[in-house]
Tab-separated table of C-alpha atoms in Angstrom:
chain	number	residue	atom	x	y	z
T	192	MET	CA	22.889	-14.423	18.051
T	193	GLU	CA	19.731	-16.424	18.736
T	194	LYS	CA	18.511	-13.938	21.358
T	195	CYS	CA	18.946	-11.069	18.897
T	196	CYS	CA	16.973	-12.832	16.191
T	197	ALA	CA	14.242	-13.855	18.619
T	198	ALA	CA	13.928	-10.270	19.864
T	199	HIS	CA	13.722	-8.961	16.294
T	200	THR	CA	11.016	-11.498	15.471
T	201	GLU	CA	8.998	-10.421	18.516
T	202	MET	CA	9.331	-6.728	17.576
T	203	THR	CA	8.119	-7.322	14.022
T	204	LYS	CA	5.061	-9.167	15.318
T	205	THR	CA	3.957	-6.065	17.208
T	206	ALA	CA	5.195	-3.391	14.804
T	207	PHE	CA	2.703	-1.031	13.205
T	208	GLN	CA	2.204	-1.394	9.477
T	209	PHE	CA	1.090	1.670	7.552
T	210	VAL	CA	0.006	2.074	3.964
T	211	THR	CA	0.706	5.579	2.709
T	212	ALA	CA	-0.316	7.379	-0.466
T	213	ASP	CA	1.995	10.299	-1.246
T	214	ASP	CA	1.923	13.080	-3.812
T	215	THR	CA	5.679	13.303	-4.274
T	216	GLU	CA	5.445	16.239	-6.673
T	217	ARG	CA	3.776	18.424	-4.041
T	218	GLY	CA	5.283	16.760	-0.970
T	219	LEU	CA	1.886	15.780	0.464
T	220	VAL	CA	0.596	12.704	2.246
T	221	LEU	CA	-2.776	11.980	0.645
T	222	SER	CA	-3.740	9.095	2.898
T	223	GLN	CA	-2.183	6.968	5.600
T	224	LYS	CA	-3.923	3.978	7.093
T	225	LEU	CA	-2.907	1.459	9.703
T	226	THR	CA	-3.173	-2.203	8.793
T	227	GLU	CA	-2.913	-5.114	11.191
T	228	ASN	CA	-0.729	-7.246	8.932
T	229	LYS	CA	0.707	-7.526	5.448
T	230	ASN	CA	-2.448	-9.263	4.174
T	231	GLY	CA	-4.592	-6.324	5.268
T	232	GLU	CA	-2.464	-4.045	3.110
T	233	ILE	CA	-4.130	-5.326	-0.070
T	234	ASN	CA	-7.598	-4.209	1.048
T	235	VAL	CA	-6.296	-0.860	2.315
T	236	VAL	CA	-4.698	-0.089	-1.056
T	237	ARG	CA	-7.940	-0.960	-2.838
T	238	GLN	CA	-9.882	1.331	-0.483
T	239	MET	CA	-7.429	4.158	-1.161
T	240	LEU	CA	-7.859	3.684	-4.897
T	241	ASP	CA	-11.607	4.111	-4.418
T	242	VAL	CA	-11.290	7.538	-2.795
T	243	ILE	CA	-8.139	9.195	-4.180
T	244	ASN	CA	-8.200	10.848	-7.602
T	245	VAL	CA	-5.219	9.277	-9.353
T	246	LYS	CA	-6.246	9.905	-12.951
T	247	ASP	CA	-3.235	10.500	-15.224
T	248	SER	CA	-0.862	9.821	-12.321
T	249	VAL	CA	1.928	7.303	-11.878
T	250	ILE	CA	1.371	4.827	-9.061
T	251	THR	CA	4.252	2.799	-7.664
T	252	ILE	CA	3.387	-0.428	-5.874
T	253	ASP	CA	5.253	-3.526	-4.814
T	254	ALA	CA	4.645	-6.996	-6.206
T	255	LEU	CA	2.162	-7.760	-3.436
T	256	HIS	CA	-0.392	-5.656	-5.320
T	257	CYS	CA	-0.034	-7.392	-8.682
T	258	GLN	CA	-3.387	-9.050	-8.227
T	259	HIS	CA	-6.176	-8.961	-10.757
T	260	ASP	CA	-8.636	-6.927	-8.657
T	261	THR	CA	-6.071	-4.314	-7.666
T	262	LEU	CA	-4.681	-3.898	-11.182
T	263	GLU	CA	-8.229	-3.694	-12.553
T	264	LYS	CA	-9.001	-0.798	-10.163
T	265	ILE	CA	-5.849	0.975	-11.307
T	266	ALA	CA	-6.762	0.493	-14.975
T	267	GLU	CA	-10.268	1.877	-14.339
T	268	LYS	CA	-8.679	5.059	-12.979
T	269	ASN	CA	-6.810	5.738	-16.255
T	270	THR	CA	-3.482	5.831	-14.508
T	271	TYR	CA	-0.023	4.339	-14.927
T	272	VAL	CA	1.568	1.774	-12.655
T	273	VAL	CA	5.177	0.895	-11.878
T	274	VAL	CA	5.904	-2.276	-9.960
């Protein structure tokens, strides 16, 4: 069992992490960016909010993005958020 867990840990260290913005109504990927780690995901989401028109949309995010700066960007865009 230890070898399995060690192998899984090694794989997750080298796994790619993507942040994706989807338009589920139209079935489109609006943006997809690679991030080096989970911490980089916060900045990538903020960058996406700067360039994607999300006005009057519903954005779903996980609890990682419940930070003041991120939520402020979402509020500025006149959009709705589900965590």
